[in-house]
Amino acid sequence: MTHGDRYKWTALSNTTLGVLMASVDGSIVIISMPAIFRGIGLDPLSPSNIGYLLWMILGYLLVAAVLVVALGRLGDMFGRVRLYNLGFMVFAVASLALSVDPFHGGSGALWLIGWRVVQGIGGAMLTANSAAILTDAFPLEQRGMALGINQITALAGQFLGLLAGGLLAELDWRAVFWVSVPIGVFGTIWSYHSLREVGSPSAARIDWLGNLTFVSGALVLLASITYGIQPYRGHATGWTNPWVLGGMGGGVLLLAAFCAVETRVAEPMLRLGLFRIRAFAAGNLAALLTAVARGGMQFMLIIWLQGIWLPLHGYDYERTPLWAGIYMLPLTAGFLVAGPVSGYLSDRFGARLFSTGGLAVVCAAFVGLLSLPVDFPYWAFAALLFASGVGQGMFSAPNTSAIMSSVPPGQRGVASGMRSTFQNSGTALSIGVFFSLMIAGLASSLPHTLSAGLQAQSVPAADATRVATLPPVSTLFAAFLGNNPIGHLLGSNGLLDTLPAGDRATLTGKTFFPELVSGPFHHGLVLVFTAAAVMAAIAALGSALRGTRYVHIEEKA
């Protein structure tokens, strides 16, 4: 084996470890949130703490979404390996700081949110430059396979993080962050000693105005969408909140200003001209829509399993986060089976067939999920998850290879950053879009159903009405966190102790809440999965319009 052959496999193994660590930590906190909140002494269902909960999840995702383009461009200018190595070190330091949180209550939550943001910066450095490093290291005929392994590992990491979070939270909430420390230290040392610059950094001025308008615009827009799912003045969501509407408008204006700036500066941060390349534009559009649909599916499946299906099948609420991760493994298995194979085959036959066919399978899986009852047979659920994983694996690897091969070698860093921005922004957008759809579905039928169910168990009408009129987002987060909100809401003011023993046992049992909310929840699921199926269908159309196989002329030379 030649030195060049050894290097490309070293680059693949190291960057795969990097993106796996970054993607696992993007989702590991989701499933561990109940243990984290108990550990720092915060009630996760208190309305005043919903903001902490959201930002602990989203702080990492938002930073990863808005910084990858700038960091990819800096990689083109100063060296992709240099930025990548620094990302490993930043990630390791942030993971250590997260695991030693010295505070409790709101201060402890702010410590975690702040260091999650720093960790997101390190993760953005890794993801922004990994695809460009691989594109530099591998020849064209092996690039799809290499990028496929890297990309599918990153996507599978999002779901492996759910399983890891469930397992580690059983031990200690700090273990959720401990696990990244030795991996980060090892990866930092390994990358500094083994990776080298294959591409040639291109000296250029930093586009400060472009960076400022893009980062601020994207952050304000995504943050406003996030706050849109929180209740506002009696409304189930915050879409009538002037601050939310103003933030969305301001974010759009800042992004419009960014586009204007980029067309006027000599050395722009983001190469808008890349969108003239049909394969690049179509691939990124398909990636964005697929990321939105995938993110929505991830959150809704967690809620479905933790809040309804697992309790109905006898699982304690405290154990549902762990088992939800286990029962979602068929989705990860589908990724791992289809990703490398489709990447290898796309090197020979092109990306369009596999990417478009994969998205058609994803769309069909969403339609299948729509047809399932709330209390589904697991074999049918697992088969649909596996099919969805296969479809997403078929799409992701060839699509990434087609995007990266379509751009000039000197712009691979910024192209990788732009690709990651679309993917990460889609995940962040999915929270606002799908949670809003689910809350809208719950708000239309949950209050009446909840009030009637509580009164049937001897809860006074006034108290039942008070509980039923609480924001649906509280009920949604209760299911999301694997928590029985009935005992929590009725026990906080001593009302539960005044009820007959039989009614009290029913209200705090495993089946009352899931059976009560299954109807309203299914109504919300219909809205969510219909929207996801439509997005997957549009993404498939965009993928089909990418044209025949295209490789930039400089690559052919």
Coordinates of C-alpha atoms in Angstrom, one line a residue:
M1 CA 0.0 0.0 0.0
T2 CA 1.4 3.4 -1.0
H3 CA 1.8 6.3 1.4
G4 CA -1.1 8.1 -0.4
D5 CA -3.3 5.1 0.0
R6 CA -2.6 4.9 3.7
Y7 CA -3.3 8.6 4.1
K8 CA -6.7 8.5 2.5
W9 CA -7.9 5.7 4.9
T10 CA -6.4 7.6 7.8
A11 CA -8.3 10.7 6.8
L12 CA -11.5 8.7 6.5
S13 CA -11.2 7.0 9.9
N14 CA -10.3 10.3 11.7
T15 CA -13.0 12.4 10.1
T16 CA -15.5 9.7 10.6
L17 CA -14.7 9.7 14.3
G18 CA -14.9 13.5 14.4
V19 CA -18.4 13.7 12.8
L20 CA -19.7 10.8 14.8
M21 CA -18.7 12.5 18.0
A22 CA -20.2 15.8 16.9
S23 CA -23.5 14.2 15.7
V24 CA -23.9 12.0 18.8
D25 CA -23.5 15.1 21.0
G26 CA -26.1 16.9 19.0
S27 CA -28.8 14.4 20.1
I28 CA -27.4 12.8 23.3
V29 CA -28.8 15.6 25.5
I30 CA -32.4 15.1 24.1
I31 CA -32.9 11.8 25.7
S32 CA -30.9 12.7 28.9
M33 CA -32.8 15.8 29.7
P34 CA -34.9 14.4 32.6
A35 CA -31.7 13.2 34.3
I36 CA -29.9 16.5 33.6
F37 CA -32.7 18.6 35.1
R38 CA -32.9 16.4 38.2
G39 CA -29.2 16.6 38.5
I40 CA -29.1 20.4 38.6
G41 CA -32.3 20.7 40.5
L42 CA -34.8 22.1 37.9
D43 CA -38.4 21.1 37.2
P44 CA -38.5 20.4 33.5
L45 CA -42.3 20.9 33.3
S46 CA -42.4 24.3 34.9
P47 CA -43.4 26.9 32.3
S48 CA -40.5 29.2 33.5
N49 CA -38.0 26.4 32.7
I50 CA -39.2 25.6 29.1
G51 CA -36.7 28.2 27.8
Y52 CA -33.8 26.4 29.5
L53 CA -34.9 23.1 28.1
L54 CA -35.2 24.4 24.6
W55 CA -31.9 26.2 24.6
M56 CA -30.0 23.2 26.1
I57 CA -31.1 21.3 23.0
L58 CA -31.0 24.1 20.4
G59 CA -27.9 26.1 21.5
Y60 CA -25.7 23.4 20.0
L61 CA -27.8 23.0 16.9
L62 CA -28.1 26.7 16.1
V63 CA -24.4 27.4 16.4
A64 CA -23.6 24.3 14.3
A65 CA -26.1 25.6 11.7
V66 CA -24.9 29.2 11.4
L67 CA -21.1 28.9 11.7
V68 CA -20.3 26.0 9.3
V69 CA -20.2 28.2 6.2
A70 CA -17.8 30.8 7.8
L71 CA -15.6 28.0 9.2
G72 CA -15.6 26.2 5.9
R73 CA -14.5 29.4 4.2
L74 CA -11.8 29.9 6.8
G75 CA -10.7 26.3 6.1
D76 CA -10.2 27.2 2.4
M77 CA -8.2 30.3 3.4
F78 CA -6.0 29.0 6.3
G79 CA -6.1 25.2 5.9
R80 CA -8.9 22.7 6.3
V81 CA -6.9 20.4 8.5
R82 CA -5.8 23.2 10.7
L83 CA -9.5 24.3 11.4
Y84 CA -10.5 20.6 11.8
N85 CA -7.8 19.9 14.4
L86 CA -8.7 23.0 16.3
G87 CA -12.3 21.8 16.3
F88 CA -11.4 18.6 18.0
M89 CA -9.6 20.5 20.8
V90 CA -12.4 23.0 21.4
F91 CA -14.9 20.1 21.5
A92 CA -12.8 18.2 24.1
V93 CA -12.4 21.3 26.3
A94 CA -16.1 22.1 26.2
S95 CA -17.1 18.5 27.0
L96 CA -14.9 18.6 30.1
A97 CA -16.4 21.9 31.2
L98 CA -20.0 20.5 30.8
S99 CA -19.2 17.5 32.9
V100 CA -18.0 19.6 35.9
D101 CA -20.9 22.0 36.1
P102 CA -20.5 23.6 39.6
F103 CA -23.9 25.3 39.8
H104 CA -27.5 24.3 40.5
G105 CA -30.9 25.6 39.3
G106 CA -31.0 28.3 36.7
S107 CA -27.3 29.0 37.0
G108 CA -26.4 25.4 36.4
A109 CA -28.6 25.4 33.3
L110 CA -27.0 28.6 32.0
W111 CA -23.5 27.0 32.5
L112 CA -24.6 24.0 30.4
I113 CA -26.2 26.2 27.7
G114 CA -23.1 28.3 27.4
W115 CA -20.7 25.4 27.1
R116 CA -23.0 23.6 24.7
V117 CA -22.6 26.7 22.5
V118 CA -18.8 26.4 22.7
Q119 CA -19.1 22.6 22.1
G120 CA -21.2 23.5 19.0
I121 CA -18.4 25.7 17.7
G122 CA -16.0 22.8 17.9
G123 CA -18.5 20.5 16.3
A124 CA -19.1 23.1 13.4
M125 CA -15.3 23.2 12.8
L126 CA -15.3 19.4 12.5
T127 CA -18.3 19.1 10.2
A128 CA -17.5 22.1 8.1
N129 CA -14.1 20.7 7.0
S130 CA -14.5 16.9 7.1
A131 CA -16.1 16.5 3.7
A132 CA -13.6 18.8 2.1
I133 CA -10.7 16.9 3.7
L134 CA -12.1 13.6 2.3
T135 CA -12.7 15.2 -1.2
D136 CA -9.1 16.3 -1.2
A137 CA -7.8 12.8 -0.1
F138 CA -9.9 10.4 -2.3
P139 CA -9.9 10.1 -6.1
L140 CA -13.1 10.6 -7.9
E141 CA -13.9 6.9 -8.4
Q142 CA -13.8 6.3 -4.5
R143 CA -15.2 9.6 -3.3
G144 CA -18.8 8.5 -3.1
M145 CA -17.9 5.6 -0.9
A146 CA -15.7 7.7 1.4
L147 CA -18.2 10.5 1.7
G148 CA -21.0 7.9 2.1
I149 CA -19.3 6.3 5.1
N150 CA -18.7 9.7 6.6
Q151 CA -22.1 11.1 6.0
I152 CA -24.1 8.0 7.1
T153 CA -22.0 7.8 10.3
A154 CA -22.9 11.4 11.0
L155 CA -26.6 10.8 10.4
A156 CA -26.6 7.5 12.4
G157 CA -24.8 9.3 15.2
Q158 CA -28.0 11.4 15.7
F159 CA -29.9 8.3 16.6
L160 CA -27.1 6.5 18.4
G161 CA -26.9 9.6 20.6
L162 CA -30.5 8.8 21.7
L163 CA -29.4 5.3 22.8
A164 CA -26.2 6.5 24.4
G165 CA -28.0 9.2 26.3
G166 CA -30.5 6.7 27.7
L167 CA -27.8 4.3 28.8
L168 CA -25.5 7.0 30.3
A169 CA -28.3 8.9 32.1
E170 CA -29.0 5.6 34.0
L171 CA -25.5 5.9 35.5
D172 CA -25.1 9.6 36.1
W173 CA -26.2 12.7 34.2
R174 CA -22.6 13.9 34.1
A175 CA -21.6 10.8 32.2
V176 CA -23.6 12.1 29.2
F177 CA -20.7 14.7 28.9
W178 CA -17.9 12.6 30.3
V179 CA -18.0 10.2 27.4
S180 CA -16.9 12.8 24.9
V181 CA -13.8 13.9 26.9
P182 CA -11.5 10.9 26.2
I183 CA -12.7 10.6 22.6
G184 CA -12.0 14.3 22.1
V185 CA -8.6 14.1 23.6
F186 CA -7.7 11.0 21.6
G187 CA -9.0 12.5 18.4
T188 CA -7.2 15.8 18.9
I189 CA -3.8 14.0 19.4
W190 CA -4.5 11.7 16.5
S191 CA -5.6 14.4 14.0
Y192 CA -2.6 16.7 14.9
H193 CA -0.2 13.8 14.2
S194 CA -1.8 12.1 11.2
L195 CA -3.6 14.6 9.0
R196 CA -1.9 16.9 6.5
E197 CA -3.0 19.6 4.1
V198 CA -3.6 18.0 0.7
G199 CA -5.4 21.0 -0.8
S200 CA -3.7 24.4 -1.2
P201 CA -5.0 27.1 1.1
S202 CA -5.9 30.3 -0.8
A203 CA -5.0 33.6 0.8
A204 CA -8.0 35.9 0.9
R205 CA -9.5 38.7 3.0
I206 CA -12.1 37.8 5.6
D207 CA -15.5 39.0 4.6
W208 CA -16.4 40.6 8.0
L209 CA -19.7 42.2 6.9
G210 CA -20.8 39.1 5.1
N211 CA -20.0 37.0 8.2
L212 CA -21.8 39.4 10.5
T213 CA -25.0 39.7 8.5
F214 CA -25.2 35.9 7.8
V215 CA -24.5 34.7 11.4
S216 CA -26.8 37.3 13.0
G217 CA -29.5 36.9 10.4
A218 CA -29.6 33.1 10.6
L219 CA -29.3 33.1 14.4
V220 CA -32.2 35.6 14.9
L221 CA -34.4 33.8 12.4
L222 CA -33.9 30.3 13.9
A223 CA -34.1 31.6 17.5
S224 CA -37.4 33.3 16.6
I225 CA -38.8 30.1 15.1
T226 CA -37.8 28.3 18.3
Y227 CA -39.6 30.8 20.5
G228 CA -42.7 30.5 18.3
I229 CA -43.5 27.1 19.8
Q230 CA -43.7 28.6 23.3
P231 CA -47.2 29.8 24.6
Y232 CA -48.0 33.5 24.4
R233 CA -50.8 35.3 26.3
G234 CA -53.3 32.5 26.2
H235 CA -52.3 31.2 22.8
A236 CA -51.0 27.7 22.4
T237 CA -48.0 28.9 20.5
G238 CA -46.1 32.2 20.2
W239 CA -46.7 33.0 16.5
T240 CA -48.7 36.0 17.5
N241 CA -45.9 37.3 19.7
P242 CA -44.6 40.6 18.2
W243 CA -41.0 39.7 19.3
V244 CA -41.3 36.4 17.4
L245 CA -42.7 38.1 14.3
G246 CA -40.2 41.0 14.5
G247 CA -37.3 38.6 14.9
M248 CA -38.4 36.6 11.9
G249 CA -38.7 39.7 9.8
G250 CA -35.4 41.0 11.1
G251 CA -33.7 37.8 10.4
V252 CA -35.0 37.7 6.8
L253 CA -33.9 41.3 6.2
L254 CA -30.4 40.5 7.6
L255 CA -30.1 37.5 5.3
A256 CA -31.3 39.7 2.3
A257 CA -28.6 42.2 3.3
F258 CA -26.1 39.4 3.4
C259 CA -27.0 38.3 -0.2
A260 CA -26.6 41.9 -1.3
V261 CA -23.2 42.2 0.4
E262 CA -22.0 38.9 -1.1
T263 CA -22.6 40.1 -4.7
R264 CA -20.6 43.3 -4.1
V265 CA -17.4 42.2 -2.3
A266 CA -14.4 40.9 -4.1
E267 CA -13.9 37.8 -1.9
P268 CA -17.3 36.8 -0.4
M269 CA -17.7 34.4 2.5
L270 CA -20.4 32.4 0.7
R271 CA -20.0 31.8 -3.0
L272 CA -23.5 32.5 -4.3
G273 CA -22.3 31.7 -7.8
L274 CA -22.1 28.0 -6.8
F275 CA -25.9 27.9 -6.9
R276 CA -25.6 28.3 -10.7
I277 CA -24.2 24.8 -10.7
R278 CA -27.4 22.7 -11.1
A279 CA -26.1 19.7 -9.2
F280 CA -25.0 21.9 -6.3
A281 CA -28.3 23.8 -6.1
A282 CA -30.6 20.8 -6.5
G283 CA -28.6 18.7 -4.0
N284 CA -28.7 21.3 -1.3
L285 CA -32.4 21.9 -1.7
A286 CA -33.1 18.2 -1.4
A287 CA -30.8 18.0 1.6
L288 CA -32.6 20.9 3.4
L289 CA -36.0 19.4 3.0
T290 CA -34.9 16.0 3.9
A291 CA -33.2 17.3 7.1
V292 CA -36.4 19.1 8.1
A293 CA -38.5 15.9 7.6
R294 CA -35.9 13.7 9.3
G295 CA -35.6 16.0 12.3
G296 CA -39.4 16.2 12.7
M297 CA -39.6 12.4 12.5
Q298 CA -36.9 12.0 15.2
F299 CA -38.7 14.2 17.7
M300 CA -42.2 12.9 17.0
L301 CA -41.1 9.2 17.3
I302 CA -39.5 10.0 20.7
I303 CA -42.7 11.5 21.9
W304 CA -44.8 8.7 20.5
L305 CA -42.7 6.0 22.1
Q306 CA -41.9 7.7 25.5
G307 CA -45.3 9.3 26.1
I308 CA -47.7 6.7 24.8
W309 CA -46.6 3.4 23.4
L310 CA -44.0 2.3 26.0
P311 CA -46.2 3.2 29.0
L312 CA -49.1 1.3 27.4
H313 CA -46.9 -1.7 27.2
G314 CA -45.9 -1.6 30.8
Y315 CA -42.7 0.4 30.9
D316 CA -42.1 2.8 33.8
Y317 CA -42.0 6.4 32.7
E318 CA -38.5 6.8 34.2
R319 CA -37.2 4.0 31.9
T320 CA -38.9 5.1 28.7
P321 CA -36.0 7.3 27.5
L322 CA -33.6 4.3 27.4
W323 CA -36.1 2.0 25.7
A324 CA -37.1 4.6 23.2
G325 CA -33.5 4.7 22.0
I326 CA -33.4 0.9 21.8
Y327 CA -36.7 0.6 19.9
M328 CA -35.5 3.2 17.3
L329 CA -32.4 1.2 16.4
P330 CA -34.0 -0.2 13.1
L331 CA -33.7 3.4 11.8
T332 CA -30.0 3.5 12.5
A333 CA -29.6 0.0 11.0
G334 CA -31.2 1.1 7.8
F335 CA -28.7 4.0 7.6
L336 CA -25.7 1.7 8.2
V337 CA -26.8 -0.8 5.6
A338 CA -27.7 1.5 2.8
G339 CA -25.2 4.4 3.1
P340 CA -21.9 2.8 2.2
V341 CA -23.5 0.6 -0.5
S342 CA -25.3 3.4 -2.2
G343 CA -22.1 5.6 -2.0
Y344 CA -20.1 2.9 -3.7
L345 CA -22.6 2.3 -6.4
S346 CA -23.1 6.0 -7.1
D347 CA -19.4 6.2 -7.9
R348 CA -20.2 4.0 -10.9
F349 CA -23.7 5.0 -11.9
G350 CA -24.2 8.5 -10.6
A351 CA -26.1 10.1 -7.8
R352 CA -29.6 10.8 -9.3
L353 CA -31.0 7.3 -9.3
F354 CA -30.0 6.5 -5.7
S355 CA -30.8 9.9 -4.2
T356 CA -34.2 10.2 -5.9
G357 CA -35.1 6.5 -5.2
G358 CA -34.1 6.9 -1.6
L359 CA -36.3 9.9 -1.0
A360 CA -39.2 8.0 -2.6
V361 CA -38.7 5.3 -0.1
V362 CA -38.6 7.9 2.7
C363 CA -41.9 9.4 1.5
A364 CA -43.5 6.0 1.4
A365 CA -42.3 5.3 5.0
F366 CA -44.0 8.5 6.2
V367 CA -47.2 7.4 4.5
G368 CA -46.9 4.1 6.2
L369 CA -46.4 5.7 9.6
L370 CA -49.6 7.7 8.9
S371 CA -51.5 4.5 8.6
L372 CA -50.4 3.0 11.9
P373 CA -52.6 3.2 15.0
V374 CA -51.3 4.9 18.1
D375 CA -50.9 1.5 19.8
F376 CA -49.1 -0.1 16.9
P377 CA -47.7 -3.6 16.4
Y378 CA -43.9 -3.2 16.8
W379 CA -43.0 -5.3 13.8
A380 CA -44.8 -2.9 11.5
F381 CA -43.2 0.1 13.2
A382 CA -39.7 -1.4 13.0
A383 CA -40.2 -2.3 9.3
L384 CA -41.1 1.3 8.5
L385 CA -38.2 2.7 10.5
F386 CA -35.8 0.4 8.7
A387 CA -37.3 1.4 5.4
S388 CA -36.9 5.1 6.2
G389 CA -33.3 4.5 7.3
V390 CA -32.5 2.7 4.1
G391 CA -34.1 5.5 2.1
Q392 CA -32.2 8.2 3.9
G393 CA -29.0 6.2 3.5
M394 CA -29.6 5.8 -0.2
F395 CA -30.0 9.6 -0.5
S396 CA -27.4 11.0 1.8
A397 CA -24.1 9.5 0.5
P398 CA -24.7 10.0 -3.2
N399 CA -26.1 13.5 -2.7
T400 CA -23.1 14.6 -0.6
S401 CA -20.7 13.2 -3.2
A402 CA -22.5 14.9 -6.1
I403 CA -22.5 18.3 -4.3
M404 CA -18.8 18.1 -3.4
S405 CA -17.7 16.9 -6.8
S406 CA -19.6 19.7 -8.6
V407 CA -17.5 22.6 -7.2
P408 CA -14.0 23.8 -7.9
P409 CA -11.3 22.2 -5.7
G410 CA -10.4 25.6 -4.1
Q411 CA -14.0 26.1 -2.9
R412 CA -14.6 22.7 -1.4
G413 CA -14.3 24.0 2.2
V414 CA -17.0 26.7 1.7
A415 CA -19.1 24.2 -0.3
S416 CA -18.9 21.7 2.6
G417 CA -19.9 24.4 5.0
M418 CA -22.9 25.4 2.9
R419 CA -24.0 21.8 2.7
S420 CA -23.7 21.4 6.4
T421 CA -25.6 24.7 7.0
F422 CA -28.5 23.4 5.0
Q423 CA -28.5 20.1 6.8
N424 CA -28.1 21.6 10.3
S425 CA -30.6 24.4 9.7
G426 CA -33.1 21.8 8.6
T427 CA -32.8 20.0 11.9
A428 CA -33.2 23.3 13.8
L429 CA -36.2 24.3 11.6
S430 CA -37.8 21.0 12.1
I431 CA -38.2 21.7 15.9
G432 CA -40.2 24.9 15.2
V433 CA -42.2 23.5 12.3
F434 CA -43.2 20.1 13.6
F435 CA -43.6 21.1 17.3
S436 CA -45.9 23.9 16.1
L437 CA -47.9 21.5 13.9
M438 CA -48.2 19.0 16.8
I439 CA -49.2 21.7 19.3
A440 CA -51.9 23.0 16.9
G441 CA -53.2 19.4 16.6
L442 CA -53.3 19.0 20.4
A443 CA -54.8 22.4 21.1
S444 CA -57.9 21.6 19.0
S445 CA -58.9 18.6 21.0
L446 CA -56.7 18.0 24.1
P447 CA -58.4 20.5 26.6
H448 CA -61.8 18.9 26.3
T449 CA -60.5 15.3 26.3
L450 CA -58.2 16.0 29.3
S451 CA -60.9 17.8 31.3
A452 CA -63.5 15.1 30.8
G453 CA -61.0 12.3 31.6
L454 CA -60.0 14.0 34.9
Q455 CA -63.5 14.6 36.0
A456 CA -64.3 11.0 35.4
Q457 CA -61.7 10.2 38.0
S458 CA -63.3 12.4 40.7
V459 CA -61.2 15.5 40.0
P460 CA -63.3 18.6 40.7
A461 CA -64.5 20.4 37.6
A462 CA -62.7 23.6 38.4
D463 CA -59.4 21.8 38.9
A464 CA -59.8 19.7 35.9
T465 CA -60.5 22.8 33.8
R466 CA -57.4 24.5 35.2
V467 CA -55.2 21.6 34.3
A468 CA -56.8 21.1 30.9
T469 CA -56.2 24.7 29.9
L470 CA -52.5 24.7 30.6
P471 CA -50.4 25.2 27.4
P472 CA -50.3 22.0 25.3
V473 CA -46.6 22.5 25.0
S474 CA -46.3 21.4 28.7
T475 CA -48.1 18.1 27.9
L476 CA -46.0 17.7 24.8
F477 CA -42.7 18.1 26.7
A478 CA -44.0 15.8 29.4
A479 CA -44.3 13.0 26.8
F480 CA -41.0 14.1 25.2
L481 CA -39.2 13.7 28.6
G482 CA -40.9 10.4 29.6
N483 CA -42.8 12.0 32.4
N484 CA -46.4 11.4 33.7
P485 CA -47.7 15.0 33.9
I486 CA -51.0 14.0 35.6
G487 CA -49.3 13.1 38.9
H488 CA -47.0 16.1 38.6
L489 CA -49.8 18.6 38.0
L490 CA -52.2 17.3 40.5
G491 CA -49.6 16.5 43.1
S492 CA -47.9 19.9 43.1
N493 CA -50.8 21.5 45.1
G494 CA -51.8 18.5 47.2
L495 CA -55.0 17.8 45.2
L496 CA -53.9 14.3 44.4
D497 CA -53.9 13.3 48.1
T498 CA -57.6 14.3 48.5
L499 CA -58.8 11.9 45.8
P500 CA -60.1 8.3 46.5
A501 CA -57.3 5.7 46.5
G502 CA -58.6 4.0 43.4
D503 CA -58.8 7.2 41.4
R504 CA -55.4 8.2 42.6
A505 CA -53.9 4.9 41.5
T506 CA -55.6 5.2 38.0
L507 CA -54.4 8.8 37.5
T508 CA -50.8 8.0 38.3
G509 CA -50.7 4.7 36.6
K510 CA -49.0 3.8 33.3
T511 CA -52.0 3.8 31.1
F512 CA -54.3 6.7 32.0
F513 CA -52.3 9.5 30.4
P514 CA -51.3 7.6 27.3
E515 CA -54.9 6.4 26.6
L516 CA -56.2 9.9 27.3
V517 CA -54.0 11.8 24.9
S518 CA -53.8 9.1 22.2
G519 CA -56.6 10.6 20.2
P520 CA -55.4 14.2 20.3
F521 CA -51.9 13.0 19.7
H522 CA -52.8 11.0 16.7
H523 CA -54.5 14.1 15.2
G524 CA -51.3 15.9 15.6
L525 CA -49.3 13.0 14.1
V526 CA -51.5 13.1 11.0
L527 CA -50.5 16.8 10.5
V528 CA -46.8 16.1 11.2
F529 CA -46.3 13.1 9.0
T530 CA -48.4 14.5 6.2
A531 CA -46.1 17.6 6.1
A532 CA -43.0 15.3 6.3
A533 CA -44.3 13.2 3.4
V534 CA -44.9 16.3 1.3
M535 CA -41.4 17.6 2.1
A536 CA -39.8 14.2 1.1
A537 CA -41.8 14.2 -2.2
I538 CA -40.6 17.7 -3.0
A539 CA -37.1 16.8 -2.1
A540 CA -37.3 13.7 -4.4
L541 CA -38.5 16.0 -7.2
G542 CA -35.5 18.4 -6.6
S543 CA -33.1 15.5 -6.6
A544 CA -34.5 14.2 -9.9
L545 CA -33.9 17.6 -11.4
R546 CA -30.2 17.6 -10.6
G547 CA -29.4 16.5 -14.1
T548 CA -26.9 13.9 -15.3
R549 CA -23.7 13.2 -13.5
Y550 CA -21.6 16.4 -13.3
V551 CA -18.0 16.8 -12.2
H552 CA -16.3 20.2 -12.2
I553 CA -14.0 20.6 -15.2
E554 CA -10.9 21.2 -13.0
E555 CA -11.5 17.8 -11.5
K556 CA -11.4 16.2 -14.9
A557 CA -8.1 17.9 -15.6

